[in-house]
Short mmCIF file of C-alpha atoms in Angstrom, two decimals:
data_model
loop_
_atom_site.label_atom_id
_atom_site.label_comp_id
_atom_site.label_asym_id
_atom_site.label_seq_id
_atom_site.Cartn_x
_atom_site.Cartn_y
_atom_site.Cartn_z
CA MET A 1 -12.42 75.38 -40.89
CA LYS A 2 -12.48 71.63 -41.96
CA TYR A 3 -14.77 72.03 -44.35
CA LEU A 4 -13.15 75.31 -45.57
CA LEU A 5 -9.44 72.77 -46.01
CA THR A 6 -11.95 70.26 -47.64
CA LEU A 7 -13.02 72.48 -50.24
CA THR A 8 -9.68 74.25 -51.26
CA SER A 9 -8.29 70.54 -51.65
CA LEU A 10 -11.61 70.10 -54.06
CA ILE A 11 -10.71 73.00 -55.95
CA LEU A 12 -7.30 72.22 -56.70
CA SER A 13 -7.74 68.88 -57.76
CA SER A 14 -10.55 69.81 -60.51
CA ALA A 15 -8.50 69.86 -63.24
CA THR A 16 -7.32 66.29 -62.57
CA ALA A 17 -7.19 63.25 -65.04
CA PHE A 18 -10.84 61.50 -64.83
CA SER A 19 -8.82 58.04 -63.60
CA GLN A 20 -8.49 60.03 -59.81
CA ASN A 21 -12.63 60.86 -60.15
CA VAL A 22 -13.07 58.20 -57.55
CA ASN A 23 -10.84 59.60 -54.82
CA GLN A 24 -12.61 63.22 -55.37
CA ALA A 25 -16.02 61.15 -54.71
CA GLN A 26 -15.10 59.54 -51.74
CA GLN A 27 -13.90 63.35 -50.51
CA THR A 28 -17.18 64.66 -51.27
CA ILE A 29 -18.95 61.75 -49.75
CA ASP A 30 -16.70 62.09 -46.24
CA THR A 31 -17.55 65.82 -46.19
CA LEU A 32 -21.30 65.89 -46.55
CA CYS A 33 -21.53 62.93 -44.22
CA SER A 34 -19.46 65.13 -41.52
CA GLU A 35 -20.62 66.64 -38.61
CA TYR A 36 -20.87 69.87 -39.93
CA PHE A 37 -23.57 68.84 -41.65
CA SER A 38 -25.56 67.18 -39.09
CA GLY A 39 -27.06 64.97 -41.31
CA ARG A 40 -27.88 67.35 -43.51
CA GLY A 41 -31.63 67.47 -42.32
CA TYR A 42 -33.59 70.24 -40.42
CA VAL A 43 -31.58 70.43 -37.26
CA ASN A 44 -28.27 72.75 -37.58
CA ASP A 45 -29.25 73.78 -40.76
CA GLY A 46 -28.13 71.19 -41.96
CA ASP A 47 -29.58 71.25 -45.28
CA ILE A 48 -28.82 74.19 -45.75
CA ARG A 49 -25.45 74.30 -44.93
CA ALA A 50 -25.21 71.33 -47.42
CA SER A 51 -27.33 73.54 -50.28
CA VAL A 52 -24.16 75.93 -49.62
CA TYR A 53 -21.25 73.65 -50.26
CA ILE A 54 -23.11 72.03 -53.35
CA ALA A 55 -23.34 76.06 -54.64
CA ASP A 56 -19.74 76.29 -53.52
CA ARG A 57 -19.12 73.42 -55.84
CA TYR A 58 -20.78 74.79 -58.39
CA LYS A 59 -19.13 77.73 -58.70
CA GLN A 60 -15.79 75.99 -58.52
CA ILE A 61 -16.29 74.02 -61.42
CA GLY A 62 -17.68 76.96 -63.34
CA LEU A 63 -21.17 76.14 -64.13
CA VAL A 64 -23.99 78.80 -64.44
CA PRO A 65 -26.86 79.51 -63.46
CA LEU A 66 -29.96 77.72 -64.87
CA SER A 67 -32.42 81.00 -63.57
CA GLY A 68 -31.42 84.42 -62.03
CA ASP A 69 -28.36 85.30 -60.11
CA ASP A 70 -27.82 82.22 -57.83
CA TYR A 71 -27.75 78.10 -58.25
CA TYR A 72 -30.80 78.34 -55.29
CA HIS A 73 -34.47 77.01 -56.12
CA ARG A 74 -36.64 78.11 -53.69
CA PHE A 75 -39.60 76.28 -51.67
CA SER A 76 -40.83 75.54 -48.32
CA LEU A 77 -42.25 73.09 -46.91
CA ASN A 78 -43.68 71.97 -42.99
CA VAL A 79 -41.19 69.10 -41.05
CA ASN A 80 -41.37 67.22 -37.86
CA THR A 81 -37.94 67.32 -36.12
CA PHE A 82 -36.29 66.55 -32.92
CA PRO A 83 -33.54 69.33 -32.51
CA THR A 84 -32.56 68.58 -29.07
CA LYS A 85 -33.34 65.34 -26.85
CA VAL A 86 -34.76 61.84 -27.56
CA SER A 87 -34.09 59.42 -25.07
CA VAL A 88 -35.27 56.30 -23.22
CA GLU A 89 -33.22 55.81 -20.14
CA SER A 90 -33.29 52.51 -17.67
CA ASP A 91 -31.02 51.88 -14.54
CA SER A 92 -30.50 48.34 -15.52
CA LYS A 93 -28.63 49.78 -18.67
CA LYS A 94 -27.89 52.02 -21.24
CA ILE A 95 -30.15 52.19 -24.08
CA THR A 96 -28.89 54.20 -26.96
CA PRO A 97 -30.60 56.10 -29.54
CA GLY A 98 -30.34 54.93 -33.19
CA LYS A 99 -28.24 51.88 -32.01
CA ASP A 100 -31.28 50.68 -29.96
CA PHE A 101 -34.30 52.61 -30.58
CA ILE A 102 -35.53 55.33 -33.06
CA VAL A 103 -39.01 57.47 -32.62
CA ALA A 104 -42.11 57.61 -34.89
CA PRO A 105 -40.73 60.31 -37.76
CA ASN A 106 -44.35 62.00 -36.86
CA CYS A 107 -43.65 61.64 -32.70
CA PRO A 108 -44.36 64.78 -30.60
CA THR A 109 -43.61 65.65 -27.10
CA VAL A 110 -43.31 63.35 -24.25
CA ASP A 111 -42.02 63.36 -21.32
CA LYS A 112 -42.75 60.28 -18.70
CA SER A 113 -40.63 59.09 -15.70
CA ASP A 114 -41.01 55.72 -14.08
CA LEU A 115 -42.86 53.66 -16.71
CA THR A 116 -43.13 49.95 -16.02
CA VAL A 117 -42.98 48.14 -19.61
CA ARG A 118 -44.95 45.45 -20.52
CA LEU A 119 -43.88 42.62 -23.33
CA VAL A 120 -46.71 41.51 -24.77
CA ASP A 121 -45.48 38.74 -27.25
CA LYS A 122 -47.76 35.35 -28.67
CA SER A 123 -47.56 33.57 -25.43
CA LEU A 124 -49.14 36.44 -23.28
CA LEU A 125 -51.24 37.21 -25.72
CA CYS A 126 -52.38 33.44 -26.39
CA ASP A 127 -52.61 32.60 -22.22
CA LYS A 128 -55.74 33.61 -21.16
CA LYS A 129 -55.74 33.84 -17.24
CA ARG A 130 -52.48 36.54 -17.80
CA PHE A 131 -53.86 38.65 -20.41
CA LYS A 132 -57.00 39.69 -18.40
CA GLU A 133 -54.12 40.47 -15.87
CA LEU A 134 -52.73 42.84 -18.52
CA LEU A 135 -56.42 44.13 -19.38
CA LYS A 136 -56.90 45.33 -15.40
CA LEU A 137 -53.33 47.24 -15.46
CA ASP A 138 -53.15 51.35 -14.56
CA TRP A 139 -51.38 52.60 -18.03
CA THR A 140 -50.84 55.78 -16.29
CA LYS A 141 -47.85 54.05 -15.22
CA ASN A 142 -47.49 50.71 -17.75
CA VAL A 143 -46.31 51.06 -20.97
CA LEU A 144 -47.04 48.31 -23.82
CA LEU A 145 -43.98 46.80 -25.53
CA LEU A 146 -45.49 44.72 -28.56
CA ASP A 147 -43.75 41.98 -29.96
CA THR A 148 -46.03 40.38 -32.17
CA LEU A 149 -43.72 39.42 -35.12
CA VAL A 150 -45.27 36.40 -35.27
CA HIS A 151 -48.94 35.81 -33.94
CA ASP A 152 -52.30 33.85 -35.28
CA LYS A 153 -55.99 34.90 -35.42
CA LEU A 154 -56.24 34.53 -31.73
CA SER A 155 -53.63 36.22 -30.64
CA GLN A 156 -54.48 39.23 -32.68
CA LYS A 157 -57.94 39.34 -31.73
CA ARG A 158 -56.50 39.98 -27.82
CA LEU A 159 -54.08 42.38 -29.38
CA ASP A 160 -57.19 44.35 -31.06
CA LYS A 161 -59.04 43.97 -27.91
CA LEU A 162 -56.07 44.95 -25.36
CA LEU A 163 -55.95 48.16 -27.75
CA LYS A 164 -59.07 49.30 -27.66
CA LYS A 165 -58.60 49.32 -23.85
CA TYR A 166 -55.14 50.78 -23.58
CA ASN A 167 -55.75 54.54 -23.12
CA SER A 168 -51.87 55.78 -22.93
CA ASN A 169 -50.61 57.49 -26.39
CA VAL A 170 -47.41 56.32 -25.79
CA LEU A 171 -47.22 52.60 -27.13
CA PHE A 172 -43.48 50.59 -27.59
CA GLU A 173 -42.93 48.14 -30.60
CA VAL A 174 -40.25 45.73 -31.24
CA LYS A 175 -38.84 46.15 -34.56
CA LYS A 176 -35.97 43.85 -36.38
CA LYS A 177 -35.00 46.44 -38.12
CA LEU A 178 -34.54 50.22 -37.05
CA THR A 179 -34.88 51.61 -40.62
CA TRP A 180 -35.81 55.65 -39.81
CA SER A 181 -38.04 58.60 -42.12
CA LEU A 182 -39.23 61.95 -42.08
CA SER A 183 -42.69 63.39 -41.72
CA ARG A 184 -44.19 66.10 -42.44
CA ASP A 185 -46.64 66.26 -40.04
CA GLN A 186 -46.81 65.66 -36.18
CA SER A 187 -48.69 62.62 -34.26
CA SER A 188 -51.21 63.09 -31.24
CA ASP A 189 -49.26 59.52 -30.70
CA VAL A 190 -45.80 58.85 -29.60
CA ARG A 191 -44.28 55.64 -30.77
CA VAL A 192 -41.10 54.24 -30.20
CA TYR A 193 -39.35 51.34 -31.79
CA PHE A 194 -37.13 49.00 -30.55
CA LEU A 195 -34.71 46.12 -31.55
CA PRO A 196 -35.49 42.85 -30.43
CA GLY A 197 -33.97 42.22 -26.71
CA VAL A 198 -33.70 45.89 -25.40
CA LEU A 199 -36.17 45.74 -23.03
CA ASN A 200 -37.66 43.34 -21.39
CA ASP A 201 -40.85 42.52 -19.31
CA LYS A 202 -41.29 45.04 -15.82
CA GLN A 203 -38.46 47.08 -16.34
CA HIS A 204 -38.91 50.37 -15.17
CA ILE A 205 -37.85 52.94 -17.96
CA SER A 206 -38.33 56.83 -18.34
CA ILE A 207 -38.35 59.02 -21.79
CA SER A 208 -38.06 62.38 -22.75
CA ILE A 209 -38.73 63.46 -26.10
CA GLU A 210 -38.50 66.73 -27.39
CA ALA A 211 -40.21 67.33 -30.57
CA GLN A 212 -40.77 70.55 -32.77
CA PHE A 213 -43.14 71.46 -35.70
CA VAL A 214 -41.87 73.49 -38.01
CA GLU A 215 -44.68 75.05 -40.32
CA GLY A 216 -43.17 76.88 -43.69
CA TYR A 217 -39.37 75.64 -43.13
CA LYS A 218 -37.37 77.19 -46.43
CA SER A 219 -35.23 75.01 -48.53
CA ARG A 220 -33.53 75.11 -51.72
CA ASN A 221 -32.30 73.19 -54.70
CA VAL A 222 -29.24 73.87 -56.36
CA VAL A 223 -29.31 74.22 -59.77
CA GLY A 224 -26.64 74.91 -61.80
CA MET A 225 -25.79 74.42 -65.90
CA ILE A 226 -23.65 74.24 -68.68
CA PRO A 227 -24.59 75.33 -71.73
CA GLY A 228 -24.21 72.95 -75.17
CA THR A 229 -22.16 74.30 -77.91
CA GLU A 230 -24.35 72.80 -80.66
CA GLN A 231 -27.94 72.22 -79.49
CA PRO A 232 -27.72 74.53 -76.52
CA ASP A 233 -31.98 74.68 -76.48
CA SER A 234 -31.57 70.72 -75.82
CA PHE A 235 -31.23 69.26 -72.60
CA ILE A 236 -30.08 66.23 -70.35
CA PHE A 237 -30.59 66.42 -66.83
CA ILE A 238 -28.71 65.03 -64.03
CA THR A 239 -30.31 65.12 -60.52
CA GLY A 240 -30.32 63.62 -57.87
CA HIS A 241 -30.90 64.49 -53.37
CA TYR A 242 -28.50 66.13 -51.16
CA ASP A 243 -30.85 65.96 -48.30
CA HIS A 244 -31.14 62.71 -45.51
CA LEU A 245 -32.51 62.45 -42.61
CA GLY A 246 -30.60 64.58 -40.30
CA MET A 247 -30.58 64.09 -36.88
CA MET A 248 -32.64 62.60 -33.91
CA GLY A 249 -31.84 64.81 -31.06
CA GLN A 250 -28.59 65.74 -30.50
CA ASN A 251 -26.63 62.23 -29.93
CA CYS A 252 -27.63 60.82 -33.26
CA ILE A 253 -26.85 61.59 -36.53
CA MET A 254 -27.91 59.65 -39.87
CA PRO A 255 -25.24 60.57 -41.89
CA GLY A 256 -26.68 58.76 -45.46
CA ALA A 257 -23.20 57.95 -46.91
CA ASN A 258 -25.20 55.75 -49.98
CA ASP A 259 -28.04 57.88 -49.50
CA ASN A 260 -27.23 60.31 -51.52
CA ALA A 261 -23.76 61.76 -50.81
CA SER A 262 -22.77 58.99 -52.70
CA GLY A 263 -25.11 60.66 -56.11
CA ILE A 264 -24.21 63.75 -54.88
CA ALA A 265 -20.84 62.66 -55.55
CA MET A 266 -20.93 61.68 -58.67
CA ILE A 267 -23.11 64.98 -59.95
CA LEU A 268 -20.25 66.92 -58.98
CA ASP A 269 -17.65 64.62 -60.96
CA PHE A 270 -19.96 64.73 -64.41
CA ALA A 271 -20.21 68.04 -64.12
CA ALA A 272 -16.23 68.71 -63.67
CA TYR A 273 -16.46 65.93 -66.74
CA TYR A 274 -18.70 68.06 -68.57
CA LYS A 275 -16.61 71.35 -68.08
CA LEU A 276 -13.75 69.90 -69.65
CA HIS A 277 -15.59 68.00 -72.27
CA PRO A 278 -18.23 70.68 -73.59
CA PRO A 279 -21.77 68.44 -73.97
CA ARG A 280 -23.27 68.95 -77.41
CA TYR A 281 -26.38 69.76 -75.37
CA SER A 282 -26.82 71.86 -72.37
CA VAL A 283 -26.54 70.23 -69.20
CA VAL A 284 -28.63 71.00 -66.50
CA PHE A 285 -27.71 69.73 -62.87
CA ILE A 286 -29.41 69.97 -59.98
CA ALA A 287 -28.83 68.90 -56.55
CA PHE A 288 -32.73 68.41 -54.62
CA ALA A 289 -33.41 69.25 -51.28
CA ALA A 290 -36.48 67.61 -48.77
CA GLU A 291 -36.69 64.07 -51.35
CA GLU A 292 -36.86 62.29 -48.28
CA ALA A 293 -39.41 64.47 -46.77
CA GLY A 294 -41.55 62.74 -49.91
CA LEU A 295 -39.92 63.83 -53.23
CA VAL A 296 -41.14 67.90 -52.01
CA GLY A 297 -38.33 69.61 -53.53
CA SER A 298 -38.71 67.52 -57.01
CA TYR A 299 -41.95 68.39 -57.37
CA PHE A 300 -41.94 72.08 -56.73
CA PHE A 301 -39.21 72.11 -59.26
CA VAL A 302 -41.15 70.13 -61.99
CA SER A 303 -44.07 71.85 -61.11
CA GLU A 304 -42.83 75.45 -61.26
CA LEU A 305 -40.67 75.01 -64.25
CA SER A 306 -42.65 77.47 -66.81
CA LYS A 307 -42.17 80.04 -63.63
CA TYR A 308 -38.59 79.26 -62.73
CA ALA A 309 -36.65 78.79 -65.83
CA PRO A 310 -39.63 80.26 -68.37
CA LYS A 311 -37.38 80.36 -71.73
CA LEU A 312 -36.18 76.09 -71.27
CA ASP A 313 -38.91 74.45 -73.23
CA PRO A 314 -39.86 70.81 -71.15
CA ARG A 315 -40.34 69.64 -74.65
CA LYS A 316 -36.48 70.56 -75.56
CA ILE A 317 -35.48 68.17 -72.29
CA ARG A 318 -34.56 65.29 -73.84
CA PHE A 319 -33.70 62.86 -70.93
CA VAL A 320 -33.27 62.91 -66.53
CA VAL A 321 -30.76 60.88 -65.39
CA ASN A 322 -31.27 60.45 -61.75
CA MET A 323 -29.06 59.23 -59.30
CA ASP A 324 -29.82 57.83 -55.89
CA LEU A 325 -27.46 54.96 -53.95
CA MET A 326 -24.89 55.02 -55.74
CA GLY A 327 -22.05 53.76 -53.79
CA SER A 328 -21.77 50.49 -54.61
CA GLY A 329 -22.09 48.62 -58.25
CA GLN A 330 -20.63 45.22 -57.82
CA GLU A 331 -23.58 43.52 -58.51
CA GLY A 332 -24.90 46.03 -61.64
CA ILE A 333 -26.91 48.69 -61.45
CA MET A 334 -30.89 49.36 -62.08
CA ALA A 335 -32.24 51.28 -63.91
CA VAL A 336 -36.36 52.49 -62.98
CA ASN A 337 -38.12 53.48 -65.53
CA GLY A 338 -36.11 50.83 -67.86
CA ALA A 339 -39.70 49.00 -68.08
CA ILE A 340 -41.48 51.22 -69.94
CA LEU A 341 -38.42 53.51 -72.08
CA PRO A 342 -37.78 50.18 -74.39
CA GLU A 343 -35.43 52.25 -76.50
CA GLU A 344 -33.49 54.23 -73.63
CA TYR A 345 -32.90 51.01 -71.96
CA ALA A 346 -31.57 48.96 -74.91
CA LEU A 347 -29.13 51.50 -75.70
CA LEU A 348 -27.88 51.62 -71.95
CA SER A 349 -27.83 47.79 -71.84
CA GLU A 350 -25.83 47.32 -75.25
CA ILE A 351 -23.17 49.92 -74.22
CA ASN A 352 -22.88 47.58 -71.15
CA THR A 353 -22.85 44.89 -72.94
CA ASP A 354 -20.40 45.87 -75.61
CA LYS A 355 -17.74 47.69 -73.00
CA GLY A 356 -18.57 45.69 -69.73
CA TYR A 357 -18.57 48.36 -67.25
CA LEU A 358 -20.78 46.93 -64.45
CA PRO A 359 -21.42 42.85 -63.96
CA GLN A 360 -24.92 44.01 -65.82
CA THR A 361 -28.17 45.94 -66.44
CA LYS A 362 -31.40 45.37 -64.83
CA LYS A 363 -34.43 47.36 -65.38
CA ARG A 364 -37.80 48.25 -63.48
CA GLY A 365 -41.20 49.68 -64.36
CA LYS A 366 -42.29 53.08 -63.28
CA ALA A 367 -42.20 54.07 -59.49
CA ALA A 368 -42.63 57.39 -57.22
CA ASN A 369 -39.17 56.18 -55.13
CA SER A 370 -36.96 59.05 -55.92
CA ASP A 371 -36.93 62.56 -58.12
CA HIS A 372 -37.16 61.60 -61.08
CA TYR A 373 -40.69 60.43 -60.92
CA PHE A 374 -42.18 63.98 -61.03
CA PHE A 375 -40.52 64.64 -64.80
CA THR A 376 -42.15 61.22 -66.16
CA GLU A 377 -45.66 62.29 -65.00
CA ALA A 378 -44.96 65.69 -67.02
CA GLY A 379 -44.24 63.35 -69.71
CA ILE A 380 -40.19 63.79 -69.92
CA PRO A 381 -38.33 60.53 -70.25
CA ALA A 382 -36.29 59.58 -67.11
CA PHE A 383 -34.22 56.96 -66.07
CA PHE A 384 -33.77 56.29 -61.72
CA PHE A 385 -30.18 54.60 -61.80
CA TYR A 386 -29.40 52.92 -58.45
CA LEU A 387 -26.18 50.41 -57.93
CA MET A 388 -26.30 47.56 -56.59
CA GLY A 389 -23.73 45.37 -54.44
CA PRO A 390 -23.82 43.98 -50.70
CA TYR A 391 -23.49 47.43 -49.31
CA ASN A 392 -27.12 47.19 -47.12
CA HIS A 393 -27.35 50.39 -44.65
CA TYR A 394 -30.02 52.09 -45.74
CA HIS A 395 -31.99 55.05 -43.34
CA ASP A 396 -30.26 54.44 -39.80
CA VAL A 397 -27.06 55.65 -38.33
CA ASP A 398 -24.26 53.38 -40.08
CA ASP A 399 -25.01 54.59 -43.39
CA THR A 400 -21.32 56.34 -42.71
CA ALA A 401 -18.90 57.21 -45.09
CA GLU A 402 -16.36 54.76 -42.92
CA ASN A 403 -19.25 51.97 -43.96
CA MET A 404 -18.74 53.14 -47.15
CA ARG A 405 -15.59 53.05 -49.26
CA LEU A 406 -16.40 53.87 -53.19
CA GLU A 407 -14.57 50.44 -54.71
CA ALA A 408 -12.64 52.82 -57.87
CA GLU A 409 -12.96 49.78 -60.39
CA SER A 410 -17.89 50.02 -60.19
CA TYR A 411 -17.72 53.96 -59.44
CA ASN A 412 -15.57 54.14 -62.59
CA GLY A 413 -17.92 51.96 -64.60
CA ALA A 414 -21.17 53.41 -63.11
CA PHE A 415 -19.85 56.65 -64.69
CA HIS A 416 -18.46 55.54 -67.83
CA LEU A 417 -21.84 53.88 -68.28
CA ILE A 418 -23.80 56.58 -67.52
CA ARG A 419 -21.50 59.05 -69.50
CA ASP A 420 -21.48 56.83 -72.61
CA PHE A 421 -24.91 56.72 -72.24
CA MET A 422 -25.72 60.73 -71.73
CA ASN A 423 -23.68 60.94 -74.60
CA ALA A 424 -25.04 58.85 -77.02
CA LEU A 425 -28.18 60.44 -76.26
CA MET A 426 -26.81 63.82 -77.43
CA HIS A 427 -26.41 61.97 -80.83
CA HIS A 428 -29.57 60.49 -81.18
#
């Protein structure tokens, strides 16, 4: 019901002036980060629900399918998931998934109780007597917690010796920051990462993780188009991924506000803008799935483009604008591929200097860090834009809509800069 009410509100606001787009964008982010979408991953059909929402928005705006009778480009992938239980329990303190620990994305199922934590740090490794005692432990009842963020040659040598004798598949490590990801395979080894101070030496704990490896999971990109008024066989692509990391058990959601509900919000803004201001070239809008699993959705789209849209000549794709991490902007915009496309980057920089939309533009070279990459590999020019600013939550439980509130000046500045850039490309 909340989803339907939100969609109705968005439909009614679609014809408002574009000075209000930041409010609609924030509403889109709030919706995509709600519990209904379960982090837009592979638990509770999170990514499928998100694809339906985006397709509904395409239809409401008035986009036409690029190919076939619907907006979906379908593909499948293998993925490791944690649909039910992920817990580390202790009698002495509460340990919260996502806040205190994360599991390795390729972690298998494990269920062990009454384990004793054995903290291994530099001081222990450098203490010959304590180190020898550690080597004698029964690893069916003990688990190593490695705090080796600072080590030297001696401690590293002894750590290597210890790990050779360690005959358990469960290993804990201390990390300064908990940053999660996805895996398309499953290991036989259990790895769990804790923030400093969460576990103590000789603490008694139980661990229970239920992992489900899904083969041939069916996912889909969401693709729509606005035909061009003057050169409909030439194209600008506007892209970004809608998926995120989903859930690590039923009590831990990774909402993905900046990454990348923010990019989807701006894509939908551009769709509404170009519907009201018909473009010279045809503009294709793609919300990619499975980016977080290794750019899977964009890989399949580019590799299957001739089959999926046989009438589209890839040589007529003037440019791909990929948007990922678009929730900030107070410190400017980065153009990945800017260093290898100097003419287009100079155009972007000139527009920003002339209009003062954002504090600065910056450029980087080629990188396989978002969905622009396989277009670049296919010889299709592309920029990956991300906004720079103080917001620093990434791949964690705190990348929430509540934490990421769009700033109107930065959001509108980025929107107008990218709009002017694309419109200029259509006249070059």
